[in-house]
């Protein structure tokens, strides 16, 4: 996943007791045994502790789902654009274009990752000090 701003987990900060979203770049930092910083209170000594395995498996699932869906989009979008061009220049009739378009969009909808994979997982962070 190239977008480091995706929220992959939520946690309750042990310092300020507020619910905070954990972004992808901070999750990777936690998995490398580095500390993360709470964006609300500024506590910079948060570590994953026992939640490391949960965070790792959820991150792996999200990355696999993103790869699979990007492949689906990479195939269906050129098909849609090609049929649109052919329809625009009069090479294929409207019902054929509509059928191809509906099938391609249906493939994208069916291939979309499940809500459980896209939504953030709840973890517990600890203070290292």
PDB file of C-alpha atoms in Angstrom:
ATOM      1  CA  UNK A   1       0.000   0.000   0.000  1.00  0.00           C
ATOM      2  CA  UNK A   2       1.622   3.200  -1.108  1.00  0.00           C
ATOM      3  CA  UNK A   3      -0.768   5.549   0.693  1.00  0.00           C
ATOM      4  CA  UNK A   4       0.667   6.011   4.162  1.00  0.00           C
ATOM      5  CA  UNK A   5      -2.369   7.995   5.321  1.00  0.00           C
ATOM      6  CA  UNK A   6      -4.756   5.034   5.451  1.00  0.00           C
ATOM      7  CA  UNK A   7      -6.102   4.331   8.916  1.00  0.00           C
ATOM      8  CA  UNK A   8      -5.317   0.686   9.691  1.00  0.00           C
ATOM      9  CA  UNK A   9      -6.067   0.528  13.425  1.00  0.00           C
ATOM     10  CA  UNK A  10      -7.599   2.403  16.318  1.00  0.00           C
ATOM     11  CA  UNK A  11      -6.440   2.442  19.912  1.00  0.00           C
ATOM     12  CA  UNK A  12      -7.036   4.196  23.215  1.00  0.00           C
ATOM     13  CA  UNK A  13      -3.938   6.202  24.097  1.00  0.00           C
ATOM     14  CA  UNK A  14      -2.649   5.123  27.523  1.00  0.00           C
ATOM     15  CA  UNK A  15      -1.481   8.692  28.238  1.00  0.00           C
ATOM     16  CA  UNK A  16      -4.534  10.805  27.397  1.00  0.00           C
ATOM     17  CA  UNK A  17      -7.239   8.053  27.317  1.00  0.00           C
ATOM     18  CA  UNK A  18      -8.590   9.256  23.956  1.00  0.00           C
ATOM     19  CA  UNK A  19      -9.457   7.094  20.935  1.00  0.00           C
ATOM     20  CA  UNK A  20      -6.909   7.634  18.173  1.00  0.00           C
ATOM     21  CA  UNK A  21      -6.561   6.312  14.622  1.00  0.00           C
ATOM     22  CA  UNK A  22      -3.268   4.656  13.720  1.00  0.00           C
ATOM     23  CA  UNK A  23      -2.054   5.407  10.192  1.00  0.00           C
ATOM     24  CA  UNK A  24      -0.197   2.961   7.956  1.00  0.00           C
ATOM     25  CA  UNK A  25       3.201   4.631   8.357  1.00  0.00           C
ATOM     26  CA  UNK A  26       2.915   4.562  12.159  1.00  0.00           C
ATOM     27  CA  UNK A  27       1.815   0.917  12.115  1.00  0.00           C
ATOM     28  CA  UNK A  28       4.923   0.021  10.133  1.00  0.00           C
ATOM     29  CA  UNK A  29       7.003   1.889  12.673  1.00  0.00           C
ATOM     30  CA  UNK A  30       5.415  -0.114  15.504  1.00  0.00           C
ATOM     31  CA  UNK A  31       6.080  -3.378  13.674  1.00  0.00           C
ATOM     32  CA  UNK A  32       9.778  -2.453  13.406  1.00  0.00           C
ATOM     33  CA  UNK A  33       9.938  -2.196  17.238  1.00  0.00           C
ATOM     34  CA  UNK A  34      10.100   1.603  17.094  1.00  0.00           C
ATOM     35  CA  UNK A  35       7.913   3.921  19.137  1.00  0.00           C
ATOM     36  CA  UNK A  36       4.926   5.846  17.812  1.00  0.00           C
ATOM     37  CA  UNK A  37       3.590   9.241  18.837  1.00  0.00           C
ATOM     38  CA  UNK A  38       0.027  10.009  19.896  1.00  0.00           C
ATOM     39  CA  UNK A  39      -1.258  12.787  17.614  1.00  0.00           C
ATOM     40  CA  UNK A  40      -3.628  14.104  20.299  1.00  0.00           C
ATOM     41  CA  UNK A  41      -1.427  14.401  23.401  1.00  0.00           C
ATOM     42  CA  UNK A  42       2.080  14.075  21.936  1.00  0.00           C
ATOM     43  CA  UNK A  43       3.171  11.058  24.001  1.00  0.00           C
ATOM     44  CA  UNK A  44       6.049   9.645  21.946  1.00  0.00           C
ATOM     45  CA  UNK A  45       6.746   6.391  23.782  1.00  0.00           C
ATOM     46  CA  UNK A  46       3.935   4.116  22.551  1.00  0.00           C
ATOM     47  CA  UNK A  47       4.813   0.514  21.617  1.00  0.00           C
ATOM     48  CA  UNK A  48       2.682  -2.308  20.221  1.00  0.00           C
ATOM     49  CA  UNK A  49       3.383  -4.944  22.881  1.00  0.00           C
ATOM     50  CA  UNK A  50       0.930  -7.841  22.722  1.00  0.00           C
ATOM     51  CA  UNK A  51      -1.005  -6.297  19.808  1.00  0.00           C
ATOM     52  CA  UNK A  52       1.893  -6.665  17.389  1.00  0.00           C
ATOM     53  CA  UNK A  53       0.622  -9.963  15.925  1.00  0.00           C
ATOM     54  CA  UNK A  54      -2.933  -8.637  15.473  1.00  0.00           C
ATOM     55  CA  UNK A  55      -1.645  -5.512  13.777  1.00  0.00           C
ATOM     56  CA  UNK A  56       0.717  -7.496  11.551  1.00  0.00           C
ATOM     57  CA  UNK A  57      -1.948  -9.934  10.338  1.00  0.00           C
ATOM     58  CA  UNK A  58      -4.503  -7.166   9.688  1.00  0.00           C
ATOM     59  CA  UNK A  59      -1.942  -5.112   7.782  1.00  0.00           C
ATOM     60  CA  UNK A  60      -1.029  -8.172   5.696  1.00  0.00           C
ATOM     61  CA  UNK A  61      -4.712  -8.793   4.880  1.00  0.00           C
ATOM     62  CA  UNK A  62      -5.199  -5.156   3.873  1.00  0.00           C
ATOM     63  CA  UNK A  63      -2.157  -5.206   1.600  1.00  0.00           C
ATOM     64  CA  UNK A  64      -3.220  -8.467  -0.093  1.00  0.00           C
ATOM     65  CA  UNK A  65      -6.742  -7.113  -0.651  1.00  0.00           C
ATOM     66  CA  UNK A  66      -5.353  -3.880  -2.103  1.00  0.00           C
ATOM     67  CA  UNK A  67      -3.102  -5.801  -4.519  1.00  0.00           C
ATOM     68  CA  UNK A  68      -5.977  -8.014  -5.656  1.00  0.00           C
ATOM     69  CA  UNK A  69      -8.341  -5.090  -6.192  1.00  0.00           C
ATOM     70  CA  UNK A  70      -5.737  -3.037  -8.053  1.00  0.00           C
ATOM     71  CA  UNK A  71      -5.292  -5.949 -10.480  1.00  0.00           C
ATOM     72  CA  UNK A  72      -9.053  -6.065 -11.037  1.00  0.00           C
ATOM     73  CA  UNK A  73      -9.202  -2.332 -11.721  1.00  0.00           C
ATOM     74  CA  UNK A  74      -6.126  -2.531 -13.951  1.00  0.00           C
ATOM     75  CA  UNK A  75      -7.972  -4.992 -16.187  1.00  0.00           C
ATOM     76  CA  UNK A  76     -11.524  -3.585 -16.162  1.00  0.00           C
ATOM     77  CA  UNK A  77     -10.802   0.135 -16.662  1.00  0.00           C
ATOM     78  CA  UNK A  78      -9.089  -0.285 -20.061  1.00  0.00           C
ATOM     79  CA  UNK A  79     -11.958  -2.540 -21.166  1.00  0.00           C
ATOM     80  CA  UNK A  80     -14.487   0.135 -20.203  1.00  0.00           C
ATOM     81  CA  UNK A  81     -12.491   2.878 -21.929  1.00  0.00           C
ATOM     82  CA  UNK A  82     -12.019   0.815 -25.094  1.00  0.00           C
ATOM     83  CA  UNK A  83     -15.718  -0.027 -25.366  1.00  0.00           C
ATOM     84  CA  UNK A  84     -16.573   3.630 -24.704  1.00  0.00           C
ATOM     85  CA  UNK A  85     -14.308   4.676 -27.571  1.00  0.00           C
ATOM     86  CA  UNK A  86     -15.762   2.034 -29.887  1.00  0.00           C
ATOM     87  CA  UNK A  87     -19.292   3.108 -28.959  1.00  0.00           C
ATOM     88  CA  UNK A  88     -18.428   6.779 -29.448  1.00  0.00           C
ATOM     89  CA  UNK A  89     -17.167   6.132 -32.976  1.00  0.00           C
ATOM     90  CA  UNK A  90     -20.189   3.989 -33.811  1.00  0.00           C
ATOM     91  CA  UNK A  91     -18.461   0.622 -34.016  1.00  0.00           C
ATOM     92  CA  UNK A  92     -20.637  -1.070 -31.373  1.00  0.00           C
ATOM     93  CA  UNK A  93     -24.325  -0.419 -30.586  1.00  0.00           C
ATOM     94  CA  UNK A  94     -25.574   0.958 -27.266  1.00  0.00           C
ATOM     95  CA  UNK A  95     -26.922  -2.349 -25.864  1.00  0.00           C
ATOM     96  CA  UNK A  96     -23.557  -4.042 -26.407  1.00  0.00           C
ATOM     97  CA  UNK A  97     -21.725  -1.141 -24.754  1.00  0.00           C
ATOM     98  CA  UNK A  98     -24.193  -1.185 -21.838  1.00  0.00           C
ATOM     99  CA  UNK A  99     -23.746  -4.918 -21.371  1.00  0.00           C
ATOM    100  CA  UNK A 100     -19.956  -4.735 -21.338  1.00  0.00           C
ATOM    101  CA  UNK A 101     -20.031  -1.713 -19.021  1.00  0.00           C
ATOM    102  CA  UNK A 102     -22.395  -3.384 -16.545  1.00  0.00           C
ATOM    103  CA  UNK A 103     -20.353  -6.589 -16.492  1.00  0.00           C
ATOM    104  CA  UNK A 104     -17.083  -4.702 -15.966  1.00  0.00           C
ATOM    105  CA  UNK A 105     -18.540  -2.592 -13.150  1.00  0.00           C
ATOM    106  CA  UNK A 106     -20.043  -5.725 -11.603  1.00  0.00           C
ATOM    107  CA  UNK A 107     -16.618  -7.374 -11.612  1.00  0.00           C
ATOM    108  CA  UNK A 108     -15.227  -4.333  -9.801  1.00  0.00           C
ATOM    109  CA  UNK A 109     -18.010  -4.429  -7.213  1.00  0.00           C
ATOM    110  CA  UNK A 110     -17.680  -8.165  -6.604  1.00  0.00           C
ATOM    111  CA  UNK A 111     -13.895  -7.895  -6.328  1.00  0.00           C
ATOM    112  CA  UNK A 112     -13.985  -5.028  -3.838  1.00  0.00           C
ATOM    113  CA  UNK A 113     -12.415  -6.014  -0.489  1.00  0.00           C
ATOM    114  CA  UNK A 114     -14.799  -6.907   2.328  1.00  0.00           C
ATOM    115  CA  UNK A 115     -15.698  -4.281   4.931  1.00  0.00           C
ATOM    116  CA  UNK A 116     -13.879  -6.216   7.673  1.00  0.00           C
ATOM    117  CA  UNK A 117     -10.620  -5.994   5.740  1.00  0.00           C
ATOM    118  CA  UNK A 118     -11.026  -2.297   4.899  1.00  0.00           C
ATOM    119  CA  UNK A 119     -12.053  -1.161   8.380  1.00  0.00           C
ATOM    120  CA  UNK A 120      -9.464  -0.470  11.097  1.00  0.00           C
ATOM    121  CA  UNK A 121      -8.768  -3.105  13.746  1.00  0.00           C
ATOM    122  CA  UNK A 122      -8.863  -2.289  17.480  1.00  0.00           C
ATOM    123  CA  UNK A 123      -5.498  -2.718  19.222  1.00  0.00           C
ATOM    124  CA  UNK A 124      -4.003  -1.808  22.587  1.00  0.00           C
ATOM    125  CA  UNK A 125      -0.773   0.179  22.790  1.00  0.00           C
ATOM    126  CA  UNK A 126       1.432   0.437  25.836  1.00  0.00           C
ATOM    127  CA  UNK A 127       3.921   3.016  27.062  1.00  0.00           C
ATOM    128  CA  UNK A 128       7.529   1.920  26.841  1.00  0.00           C
ATOM    129  CA  UNK A 129       8.687   3.864  29.911  1.00  0.00           C
TER     130      UNK A 129
END
